[in-house]
Amino acid sequence: AQSVTQLDSHVSVSEGTPVLLRCNYSSSYSPSLFWYVQHPNKGLQLLLKYTSAATLVKGINGFEAEFKKSETSFHLTKPSAHMSDAAEYFCVVSGFQGAQKLVFGQGTRLTINP
Amino acid sequence: GAGVSQSPSNKVTEKGKDVELRCDPISGHTALYWYRQSLGQGLEFLIYFQGNSAPDKSGLPSDRFSAERTGGSVSTLTIQRTQQEDSAVYLCASSLYQSTDTQYFGPGTRLTVL
C-alpha cells in the first residue's frame, strides 16, 4: 500500500537557523512528490514539486527538497528560517499505480522562535 | 487570474440535514478533486473528475456522499443526512490534466454539524 510518513509532527526552530522537515514514502517506483504549505486559516499552497527531472528541487520562499530514491525520502529544507515560515507543511505523493489522487502525509507544524 | 473558489466558506447545519458544497475550478482545468481535512484523519481524498470520464469515487466514506460536475466545470459535493463526524474542512482542487500536474486548492468550506 502507498503511504507517506512525515517523521515529525512538530518542529520548532529559531529565526535565522536552518529548517529540516522530513518525509519518507513507500513505493516500488518513483512517484510525483510535492510539498504544500498551509498557513493558519489559509488554503494549501504549493511549495515545490518533483517529477524526475532533477533530484534537487527548488521552490518558493527559499525552500528546496532533495529526492533520494535509495532512501525513499523527500526532505524539505531551508537555510534560514523566517517568522513568516510558521505554518503546517504537508508532504504529498501522487501517481501511485496510476491513481489520480494525492496522498498526504499527516503534516508537520513548523514553529519559528524569535 | 482567478483561482479555485468554493462556497460557502462556512456552513453550520443540524444533524440529519443535507448540505451542498460548491467548487468553481480554474478555467480550462480538466481535472477536479475533492478532499476532506479533519483533525482525526488529516487530509483525505474523496473523489476525482477528469473530463468526461467516470469519476473516481474510491475515497467517498459512505453512500451519503455524492458529487457531480456539470459541463466539465463547476462541481457540487452533496452530503445527505449529515452526521457529526462529517464536520471538517472540505477542499476542492483543480489541475490542468491529471494528478501529476500541480493541483491548485481552493480556500475550503468549513462544515460544522451540530
Coordinates of N, CA and C in Angstrom, one line a residue:
Chain A
A1 N 0.8 -1.2 0.0 CA 0.0 0.0 0.0 C 0.9 1.2 0.0
Q2 N 0.4 2.2 -0.7 CA 1.1 3.5 -0.7 C 1.0 4.2 0.6
S3 N 2.1 4.9 1.0 CA 2.0 5.7 2.2 C 3.0 6.8 2.2
V4 N 2.8 7.8 2.9 CA 3.7 8.9 3.1 C 3.8 9.1 4.6
T5 N 5.0 9.2 5.1 CA 5.3 9.4 6.5 C 6.1 10.7 6.7
Q6 N 5.5 11.6 7.5 CA 6.3 12.8 7.9 C 6.7 12.5 9.3
L7 N 8.0 12.5 9.5 CA 8.6 11.9 10.7 C 8.5 12.8 11.9
D8 N 8.1 14.0 11.8 CA 7.9 14.9 12.9 C 6.6 15.6 12.8
S9 N 5.8 15.5 13.9 CA 4.5 16.2 13.8 C 4.7 17.7 14.1
H10 N 5.8 18.0 14.8 CA 6.1 19.4 15.2 C 7.6 19.7 15.2
V11 N 8.0 20.8 14.5 CA 9.4 21.2 14.5 C 9.4 22.6 15.0
S12 N 10.3 22.9 15.9 CA 10.5 24.3 16.4 C 11.9 24.7 16.1
V13 N 12.1 25.9 15.5 CA 13.5 26.4 15.2 C 13.5 27.9 15.5
S14 N 14.7 28.4 15.7 CA 14.8 29.8 15.9 C 15.0 30.5 14.6
E15 N 14.5 31.8 14.6 CA 14.6 32.6 13.4 C 16.1 32.7 12.9
G16 N 16.3 32.5 11.6 CA 17.7 32.6 11.1 C 18.4 31.2 11.1
T17 N 17.9 30.2 11.7 CA 18.5 28.9 11.7 C 17.9 28.0 10.6
P18 N 18.6 26.9 10.3 CA 18.1 26.0 9.2 C 16.8 25.3 9.6
V19 N 16.1 25.0 8.6 CA 14.8 24.2 8.8 C 15.0 22.8 8.0
L20 N 14.6 21.8 8.7 CA 14.6 20.4 8.1 C 13.3 19.8 8.4
L21 N 12.4 19.5 7.4 CA 11.2 18.7 7.6 C 11.3 17.4 6.9
R22 N 11.1 16.3 7.6 CA 11.5 15.0 7.0 C 10.2 14.3 6.5
C23 N 10.4 13.6 5.3 CA 9.4 12.9 4.7 C 9.9 11.7 4.0
N24 N 9.2 10.5 4.3 CA 9.6 9.3 3.6 C 8.3 8.7 3.0
Y25 N 8.5 8.1 1.9 CA 7.3 7.5 1.2 C 7.6 6.0 0.9
S26 N 6.6 5.3 0.6 CA 6.8 3.9 0.2 C 6.2 3.7 -1.2
S27 N 7.0 3.2 -2.1 CA 6.6 2.9 -3.4 C 7.6 2.0 -4.1
S28 N 7.1 1.3 -5.1 CA 8.1 0.4 -5.8 C 8.6 1.2 -7.0
Y29 N 8.2 2.4 -7.3 CA 8.8 3.2 -8.4 C 8.7 4.7 -7.9
S30 N 9.2 5.5 -8.8 CA 9.2 7.0 -8.4 C 7.9 7.7 -8.8
P31 N 7.2 8.1 -7.7 CA 6.0 8.8 -8.0 C 6.3 10.3 -8.1
S32 N 5.3 11.1 -8.4 CA 5.5 12.6 -8.3 C 5.4 13.0 -6.8
L33 N 6.2 13.9 -6.4 CA 6.2 14.3 -5.0 C 6.1 15.8 -4.9
F34 N 5.4 16.2 -3.8 CA 5.1 17.6 -3.6 C 5.3 18.0 -2.2
W35 N 5.6 19.3 -1.9 CA 5.4 19.8 -0.6 C 4.4 21.0 -0.7
Y36 N 3.4 20.9 0.1 CA 2.4 22.0 0.2 C 2.6 22.7 1.6
V37 N 2.2 24.0 1.7 CA 2.2 24.7 2.9 C 0.8 25.2 3.2
Q38 N 0.4 25.2 4.4 CA -0.9 25.8 4.8 C -0.7 26.7 6.0
H39 N -0.9 28.0 5.7 CA -0.8 29.0 6.8 C -2.2 29.0 7.5
P40 N -2.2 29.4 8.8 CA -3.4 29.4 9.5 C -4.6 30.1 8.8
N41 N -5.7 29.4 8.7 CA -6.9 29.9 8.0 C -6.7 30.3 6.6
K42 N -5.7 29.6 6.0 CA -5.5 29.9 4.6 C -5.5 28.6 3.8
G43 N -5.6 28.6 2.5 CA -5.6 27.4 1.7 C -4.2 26.8 1.5
L44 N -4.2 25.7 0.9 CA -2.9 25.0 0.6 C -2.2 25.6 -0.5
Q45 N -0.9 25.8 -0.4 CA -0.1 26.4 -1.4 C 1.0 25.5 -1.8
L46 N 1.3 25.3 -3.1 CA 2.4 24.5 -3.5 C 3.7 25.2 -3.2
L47 N 4.6 24.5 -2.5 CA 6.0 25.0 -2.3 C 6.9 24.5 -3.4
L48 N 6.8 23.2 -3.7 CA 7.7 22.7 -4.8 C 7.2 21.3 -5.2
K49 N 7.7 20.9 -6.3 CA 7.2 19.6 -7.0 C 8.4 18.9 -7.6
Y50 N 8.4 17.6 -7.4 CA 9.4 16.7 -8.0 C 8.7 15.8 -9.0
T51 N 9.3 15.8 -10.3 CA 8.7 14.9 -11.3 C 9.8 14.2 -12.1
S52 N 10.9 13.9 -11.5 CA 12.0 13.1 -12.0 C 13.0 13.9 -12.9
A53 N 12.8 15.2 -13.1 CA 13.7 16.0 -13.9 C 15.0 16.2 -13.2
A54 N 15.0 16.5 -12.0 CA 16.2 16.7 -11.2 C 15.9 16.3 -9.8
T55 N 16.9 15.8 -9.1 CA 16.7 15.3 -7.8 C 16.6 16.4 -6.7
L56 N 17.3 17.5 -7.0 CA 17.2 18.7 -6.1 C 16.2 19.7 -6.7
V57 N 15.2 19.9 -5.9 CA 14.1 20.8 -6.4 C 14.1 22.1 -5.6
K58 N 14.0 23.2 -6.3 CA 13.9 24.5 -5.6 C 12.5 25.0 -5.7
G59 N 12.0 25.5 -4.6 CA 10.7 26.0 -4.5 C 10.6 27.5 -4.2
I60 N 9.4 27.9 -3.8 CA 9.2 29.3 -3.4 C 9.8 29.6 -2.0
N61 N 10.0 30.8 -1.8 CA 10.4 31.3 -0.4 C 11.7 30.7 0.1
G62 N 12.6 30.3 -0.8 CA 13.8 29.7 -0.3 C 13.9 28.3 0.1
F63 N 12.8 27.6 -0.1 CA 12.7 26.2 0.3 C 13.2 25.3 -0.9
E64 N 13.8 24.2 -0.5 CA 14.2 23.2 -1.5 C 14.0 21.8 -0.9
A65 N 14.0 20.8 -1.8 CA 13.9 19.4 -1.3 C 14.7 18.5 -2.2
E66 N 15.2 17.5 -1.6 CA 16.1 16.5 -2.4 C 15.4 15.2 -2.4
F67 N 15.2 14.6 -3.6 CA 14.7 13.3 -3.8 C 15.8 12.3 -3.7
K68 N 15.7 11.4 -2.8 CA 16.7 10.3 -2.7 C 16.0 9.0 -2.8
K69 N 16.1 8.4 -4.0 CA 15.4 7.1 -4.2 C 15.8 6.0 -3.3
S70 N 17.2 5.9 -3.1 CA 17.7 4.8 -2.3 C 17.1 4.9 -0.8
E71 N 16.8 6.1 -0.4 CA 16.3 6.3 1.0 C 14.8 6.5 1.0
T72 N 14.2 6.5 -0.2 CA 12.8 6.8 -0.3 C 12.4 8.1 0.5
S73 N 13.2 9.1 0.4 CA 13.0 10.3 1.2 C 12.8 11.5 0.3
F74 N 12.2 12.5 0.8 CA 12.0 13.8 0.1 C 11.9 14.9 1.2
H75 N 13.0 15.1 1.8 CA 13.1 16.1 2.9 C 13.1 17.5 2.4
L76 N 12.4 18.4 3.2 CA 12.3 19.8 2.8 C 13.3 20.6 3.7
T77 N 14.0 21.5 3.1 CA 15.0 22.3 3.8 C 14.9 23.8 3.4
K78 N 15.4 24.6 4.4 CA 15.6 26.0 4.1 C 16.7 26.5 5.0
P79 N 17.7 27.2 4.4 CA 18.9 27.6 5.1 C 18.7 28.4 6.3
S80 N 17.7 29.3 6.2 CA 17.5 30.3 7.3 C 16.0 30.6 7.4
A81 N 15.5 30.2 8.6 CA 14.0 30.4 8.9 C 13.6 31.8 9.1
H82 N 12.4 32.1 8.6 CA 11.8 33.4 8.8 C 10.5 33.3 9.6
M83 N 10.2 34.3 10.3 CA 9.0 34.2 11.1 C 7.8 33.8 10.3
S84 N 7.7 34.3 9.0 CA 6.6 34.0 8.1 C 6.5 32.6 7.7
D85 N 7.5 31.8 8.0 CA 7.5 30.4 7.6 C 6.7 29.5 8.6
A86 N 6.2 30.1 9.7 CA 5.4 29.3 10.6 C 4.1 28.9 9.9
A87 N 3.9 27.6 9.9 CA 2.8 27.1 9.2 C 2.8 25.6 9.3
E88 N 1.8 24.9 8.7 CA 1.7 23.5 8.6 C 2.2 23.1 7.2
Y89 N 3.1 22.1 7.2 CA 3.7 21.6 5.9 C 3.3 20.2 5.6
F90 N 2.9 19.9 4.4 CA 2.4 18.6 4.0 C 3.3 18.0 2.9
C91 N 3.8 16.8 3.1 CA 4.5 16.1 2.0 C 3.4 15.2 1.3
V92 N 3.4 15.3 0.0 CA 2.3 14.7 -0.8 C 2.9 13.9 -1.9
V93 N 2.3 12.7 -2.2 CA 2.7 12.0 -3.4 C 1.5 11.7 -4.3
S94 N 1.7 11.5 -5.5 CA 0.7 11.1 -6.5 C 1.2 10.2 -7.5
G95 N 0.3 9.6 -8.2 CA 0.7 8.7 -9.3 C 1.0 7.3 -8.9
F96 N 0.7 6.9 -7.7 CA 0.9 5.5 -7.3 C 0.0 4.6 -8.1
Q97 N 0.6 3.7 -8.8 CA -0.1 2.7 -9.6 C -1.2 3.3 -10.4
G98 N -0.9 4.5 -11.0 CA -1.8 5.1 -11.9 C -3.0 5.8 -11.2
A99 N -3.0 5.8 -9.9 CA -4.0 6.5 -9.1 C -3.9 8.0 -9.4
Q100 N -5.1 8.7 -9.4 CA -5.1 10.1 -9.7 C -5.2 10.9 -8.5
K101 N -5.2 10.4 -7.3 CA -5.4 11.1 -6.1 C -4.1 11.5 -5.5
L102 N -4.1 12.6 -4.7 CA -2.9 12.9 -3.9 C -3.0 12.2 -2.6
V103 N -1.9 11.7 -2.1 CA -1.9 11.1 -0.7 C -1.0 12.0 0.1
F104 N -1.6 12.5 1.2 CA -1.0 13.4 2.1 C -0.4 12.8 3.3
G105 N 0.8 13.3 3.7 CA 1.3 13.0 5.0 C 0.5 13.6 6.1
Q106 N 0.8 13.3 7.3 CA 0.0 13.8 8.4 C 0.3 15.3 8.7
G107 N 1.3 15.8 8.1 CA 1.6 17.2 8.4 C 2.7 17.5 9.4
T108 N 3.5 18.5 9.3 CA 4.4 18.9 10.3 C 4.2 20.4 10.6
R109 N 3.9 20.7 11.8 CA 3.7 22.1 12.2 C 5.0 22.7 12.5
L110 N 5.4 23.8 11.8 CA 6.6 24.5 12.0 C 6.4 25.7 12.8
T111 N 7.1 25.8 13.9 CA 7.1 27.0 14.8 C 8.4 27.7 14.7
I112 N 8.4 29.0 14.6 CA 9.6 29.8 14.5 C 9.7 30.7 15.8
N113 N 10.8 30.5 16.5 CA 11.0 31.3 17.7 C 11.8 32.5 17.4
P114 N 11.4 33.7 18.0 CA 12.2 34.9 17.7 C 13.6 34.9 18.3
Chain B
G1 N -4.7 35.5 -12.6 CA -6.0 35.0 -12.9 C -6.7 34.5 -11.7
A2 N -8.0 34.2 -11.9 CA -8.8 33.7 -10.8 C -8.4 32.3 -10.4
G3 N -8.4 32.0 -9.1 CA -8.1 30.7 -8.6 C -9.3 29.8 -8.4
V4 N -9.1 28.8 -7.7 CA -10.3 27.9 -7.3 C -11.1 28.6 -6.3
S5 N -12.4 28.6 -6.5 CA -13.3 29.3 -5.5 C -14.2 28.2 -4.9
Q6 N -14.6 28.4 -3.7 CA -15.5 27.5 -3.0 C -16.6 28.3 -2.3
S7 N -17.8 27.7 -2.2 CA -18.8 28.4 -1.4 C -19.7 27.3 -0.8
P8 N -20.3 27.6 0.4 CA -20.0 28.7 1.2 C -18.6 28.5 1.9
S9 N -18.1 29.6 2.5 CA -16.8 29.4 3.2 C -17.1 28.7 4.5
N10 N -18.2 28.9 5.1 CA -18.6 28.2 6.4 C -20.0 27.8 6.3
K11 N -20.3 26.6 6.8 CA -21.6 26.1 6.8 C -21.9 25.3 8.2
V12 N -22.9 25.8 8.9 CA -23.3 25.1 10.1 C -24.7 24.5 9.8
T13 N -24.8 23.2 10.1 CA -26.1 22.5 9.9 C -26.4 21.6 11.1
E14 N -27.6 21.2 11.1 CA -28.0 20.3 12.1 C -27.9 18.8 11.6
K15 N -27.6 18.0 12.6 CA -27.5 16.5 12.2 C -28.8 16.1 11.5
G16 N -28.5 15.3 10.4 CA -29.7 14.8 9.7 C -30.0 15.6 8.5
K17 N -29.6 16.8 8.4 CA -29.9 17.7 7.2 C -28.9 17.4 6.1
D18 N -29.3 17.7 4.9 CA -28.5 17.6 3.7 C -27.8 18.9 3.4
V19 N -26.5 18.8 2.9 CA -25.8 20.1 2.6 C -25.2 19.9 1.2
E20 N -25.0 21.0 0.5 CA -24.4 21.1 -0.8 C -23.2 22.1 -0.7
L21 N -22.1 21.6 -1.2 CA -20.9 22.5 -1.2 C -20.5 22.6 -2.7
R22 N -20.1 23.8 -3.0 CA -19.8 24.2 -4.4 C -18.3 24.5 -4.7
C23 N -17.9 24.1 -5.8 CA -16.5 24.4 -6.2 C -16.5 24.9 -7.7
D24 N -15.8 26.0 -7.9 CA -15.5 26.5 -9.2 C -14.0 26.4 -9.5
P25 N -13.7 25.5 -10.4 CA -12.2 25.3 -10.7 C -11.6 26.4 -11.5
I26 N -10.4 26.4 -11.7 CA -9.7 27.3 -12.6 C -10.1 27.0 -14.0
S27 N -10.4 28.1 -14.7 CA -10.9 27.9 -16.1 C -9.9 27.2 -16.9
G28 N -10.4 26.2 -17.7 CA -9.5 25.4 -18.5 C -8.9 24.1 -17.9
H29 N -9.1 24.0 -16.6 CA -8.6 22.8 -15.9 C -9.6 21.7 -16.1
T30 N -9.1 20.5 -16.5 CA -10.0 19.4 -16.8 C -10.1 18.5 -15.7
A31 N -9.2 18.5 -14.7 CA -9.3 17.6 -13.6 C -9.8 18.4 -12.3
L32 N -10.6 17.8 -11.5 CA -11.2 18.4 -10.3 C -11.2 17.4 -9.2
Y33 N -10.8 17.8 -8.0 CA -10.7 16.8 -6.9 C -11.4 17.4 -5.7
W34 N -11.9 16.5 -4.9 CA -12.4 16.9 -3.5 C -11.6 16.2 -2.5
Y35 N -11.3 16.9 -1.4 CA -10.6 16.3 -0.3 C -11.3 16.8 1.0
R36 N -11.0 16.1 2.1 CA -11.5 16.5 3.3 C -10.4 16.6 4.3
Q37 N -10.4 17.6 5.2 CA -9.4 17.8 6.2 C -10.1 17.9 7.5
S38 N -9.7 16.9 8.3 CA -10.3 16.8 9.7 C -9.2 16.5 10.7
L39 N -9.5 16.9 11.9 CA -8.5 16.7 13.0 C -8.0 15.3 13.1
G40 N -8.9 14.4 13.1 CA -8.6 13.0 13.4 C -8.0 12.3 12.2
Q41 N -8.3 12.7 11.0 CA -8.0 11.9 9.8 C -7.0 12.6 8.9
G42 N -6.6 13.8 9.2 CA -5.7 14.6 8.3 C -6.5 14.9 7.0
L43 N -5.7 14.9 5.9 CA -6.2 15.3 4.6 C -6.5 14.0 3.8
E44 N -7.8 13.8 3.4 CA -8.2 12.6 2.7 C -8.8 12.9 1.3
F45 N -8.4 12.1 0.4 CA -9.0 12.2 -1.0 C -10.5 11.7 -0.9
L46 N -11.3 12.4 -1.6 CA -12.7 11.9 -1.7 C -13.1 11.4 -3.1
I47 N -13.0 12.3 -4.1 CA -13.4 12.0 -5.4 C -12.6 12.8 -6.4
Y48 N -12.5 12.2 -7.6 CA -11.8 12.9 -8.7 C -12.6 12.8 -10.0
F49 N -12.6 13.9 -10.7 CA -13.2 14.0 -12.0 C -12.2 14.4 -13.0
Q50 N -12.2 13.7 -14.2 CA -11.3 14.0 -15.3 C -12.1 14.1 -16.6
G51 N -12.3 15.3 -17.1 CA -13.1 15.4 -18.3 C -14.4 14.8 -18.3
N52 N -14.7 14.0 -19.3 CA -16.0 13.3 -19.4 C -15.9 11.8 -18.9
S53 N -14.8 11.5 -18.3 CA -14.6 10.1 -17.8 C -15.4 9.9 -16.5
A54 N -15.7 8.6 -16.2 CA -16.4 8.3 -15.0 C -15.5 8.7 -13.8
P55 N -16.1 9.4 -12.8 CA -15.3 9.8 -11.7 C -14.7 8.7 -10.9
D56 N -13.6 9.0 -10.2 CA -13.0 8.0 -9.3 C -13.6 8.3 -7.9
K57 N -14.5 7.5 -7.4 CA -15.2 7.7 -6.2 C -14.6 7.0 -5.0
S58 N -13.4 6.4 -5.2 CA -12.9 5.5 -4.2 C -12.7 6.0 -2.8
G59 N -12.7 7.4 -2.7 CA -12.4 8.0 -1.4 C -13.7 8.4 -0.6
L60 N -14.8 8.3 -1.3 CA -16.1 8.7 -0.6 C -16.3 7.7 0.6
P61 N -16.5 8.3 1.8 CA -16.6 7.5 3.0 C -17.9 6.7 3.2
S62 N -18.9 7.1 2.6 CA -20.2 6.4 2.7 C -21.1 6.8 1.5
D63 N -22.2 6.1 1.4 CA -23.1 6.4 0.3 C -23.9 7.7 0.6
R64 N -23.7 8.3 1.7 CA -24.4 9.6 2.0 C -23.7 10.7 1.2
F65 N -22.5 10.4 0.7 CA -21.7 11.4 0.0 C -21.8 11.2 -1.5
S66 N -22.0 12.2 -2.2 CA -22.0 12.2 -3.7 C -21.5 13.5 -4.3
A67 N -21.1 13.4 -5.5 CA -20.6 14.6 -6.2 C -21.0 14.6 -7.6
E68 N -21.1 15.7 -8.2 CA -21.3 15.8 -9.6 C -20.5 17.0 -10.2
R69 N -20.3 16.9 -11.5 CA -19.6 18.0 -12.1 C -20.3 18.3 -13.4
T70 N -20.9 19.5 -13.5 CA -21.7 19.8 -14.6 C -20.9 20.6 -15.7
G71 N -21.1 20.1 -16.9 CA -20.5 20.8 -18.0 C -19.0 20.9 -17.9
G72 N -18.4 19.9 -17.2 CA -16.9 19.9 -17.1 C -16.3 21.0 -16.3
S73 N -17.2 21.7 -15.6 CA -16.6 22.9 -14.8 C -17.0 22.8 -13.4
V74 N -18.1 23.5 -13.0 CA -18.5 23.6 -11.6 C -18.8 22.2 -11.0
S75 N -18.4 22.0 -9.8 CA -18.8 20.7 -9.1 C -19.5 21.0 -7.8
T76 N -20.4 20.1 -7.4 CA -21.1 20.1 -6.2 C -20.9 18.8 -5.4
L77 N -20.5 19.0 -4.2 CA -20.4 17.8 -3.3 C -21.6 17.9 -2.4
T78 N -22.4 16.8 -2.3 CA -23.6 16.7 -1.5 C -23.4 15.7 -0.4
I79 N -23.7 16.1 0.8 CA -23.7 15.1 1.9 C -25.2 15.1 2.4
Q80 N -25.7 13.8 2.4 CA -27.1 13.6 2.9 C -27.1 13.2 4.3
R81 N -28.1 13.5 5.0 CA -28.3 13.1 6.4 C -27.0 13.3 7.2
T82 N -26.5 14.5 7.3 CA -25.2 14.7 7.9 C -25.1 14.2 9.3
Q83 N -23.9 13.8 9.6 CA -23.6 13.3 11.0 C -22.5 14.2 11.5
Q84 N -22.3 14.1 12.8 CA -21.3 15.0 13.5 C -19.9 14.6 13.0
E85 N -19.6 13.4 12.6 CA -18.3 13.0 12.1 C -18.0 13.6 10.7
D86 N -19.1 14.2 10.1 CA -18.8 14.8 8.8 C -18.2 16.2 9.0
S87 N -18.2 16.7 10.2 CA -17.6 18.0 10.4 C -16.1 18.0 10.0
A88 N -15.8 19.0 9.1 CA -14.4 19.0 8.6 C -14.4 20.2 7.7
V89 N -13.2 20.4 7.1 CA -13.0 21.4 6.0 C -12.9 20.6 4.7
Y90 N -13.8 21.0 3.8 CA -13.8 20.3 2.5 C -13.1 21.2 1.5
L91 N -12.1 20.6 0.9 CA -11.2 21.3 0.0 C -11.4 20.8 -1.4
C92 N -11.5 21.7 -2.3 CA -11.5 21.4 -3.8 C -10.2 21.8 -4.4
A93 N -9.8 21.1 -5.4 CA -8.6 21.4 -6.2 C -8.8 21.1 -7.6
S94 N -8.1 21.8 -8.5 CA -8.2 21.5 -9.9 C -6.7 21.5 -10.5
S95 N -6.6 20.7 -11.5 CA -5.3 20.7 -12.3 C -5.6 20.6 -13.7
L96 N -4.5 20.9 -14.5 CA -4.7 21.1 -15.9 C -5.3 19.7 -16.6
Y97 N -4.6 18.6 -16.2 CA -5.0 17.4 -16.8 C -5.1 16.2 -15.8
Q98 N -4.0 16.0 -15.1 CA -4.0 14.8 -14.2 C -3.3 15.1 -12.9
S99 N -3.3 14.2 -12.0 CA -2.8 14.5 -10.6 C -1.3 14.7 -10.6
T100 N -0.6 14.3 -11.6 CA 0.8 14.6 -11.6 C 1.1 16.1 -12.0
D101 N 0.1 16.7 -12.5 CA 0.1 18.2 -12.7 C -0.1 18.8 -11.3
T102 N 0.3 20.1 -11.2 CA 0.1 20.8 -10.0 C -1.4 20.9 -9.7
Q103 N -1.8 20.6 -8.5 CA -3.2 20.8 -8.1 C -3.2 22.1 -7.3
Y104 N -4.2 23.0 -7.7 CA -4.4 24.2 -7.1 C -5.6 24.1 -6.2
F105 N -5.5 24.5 -4.9 CA -6.5 24.3 -4.0 C -7.3 25.6 -3.7
G106 N -8.6 25.4 -3.5 CA -9.5 26.5 -3.0 C -9.3 26.7 -1.5
P107 N -10.0 27.7 -1.0 CA -9.9 28.0 0.4 C -10.6 27.1 1.3
G108 N -11.5 26.3 0.8 CA -12.2 25.3 1.6 C -13.5 25.8 2.1
T109 N -14.4 24.8 2.4 CA -15.6 25.1 3.1 C -15.6 24.4 4.5
R110 N -15.7 25.2 5.5 CA -15.7 24.6 6.9 C -17.1 24.2 7.2
L111 N -17.3 22.9 7.4 CA -18.7 22.3 7.7 C -18.7 21.9 9.2
T112 N -19.7 22.4 9.9 CA -19.9 22.1 11.3 C -21.3 21.5 11.4
V113 N -21.4 20.2 11.9 CA -22.6 19.5 12.1 C -22.9 19.5 13.6
L114 N -24.0 20.1 13.9 CA -24.3 20.2 15.4 C -25.2 19.0 15.8

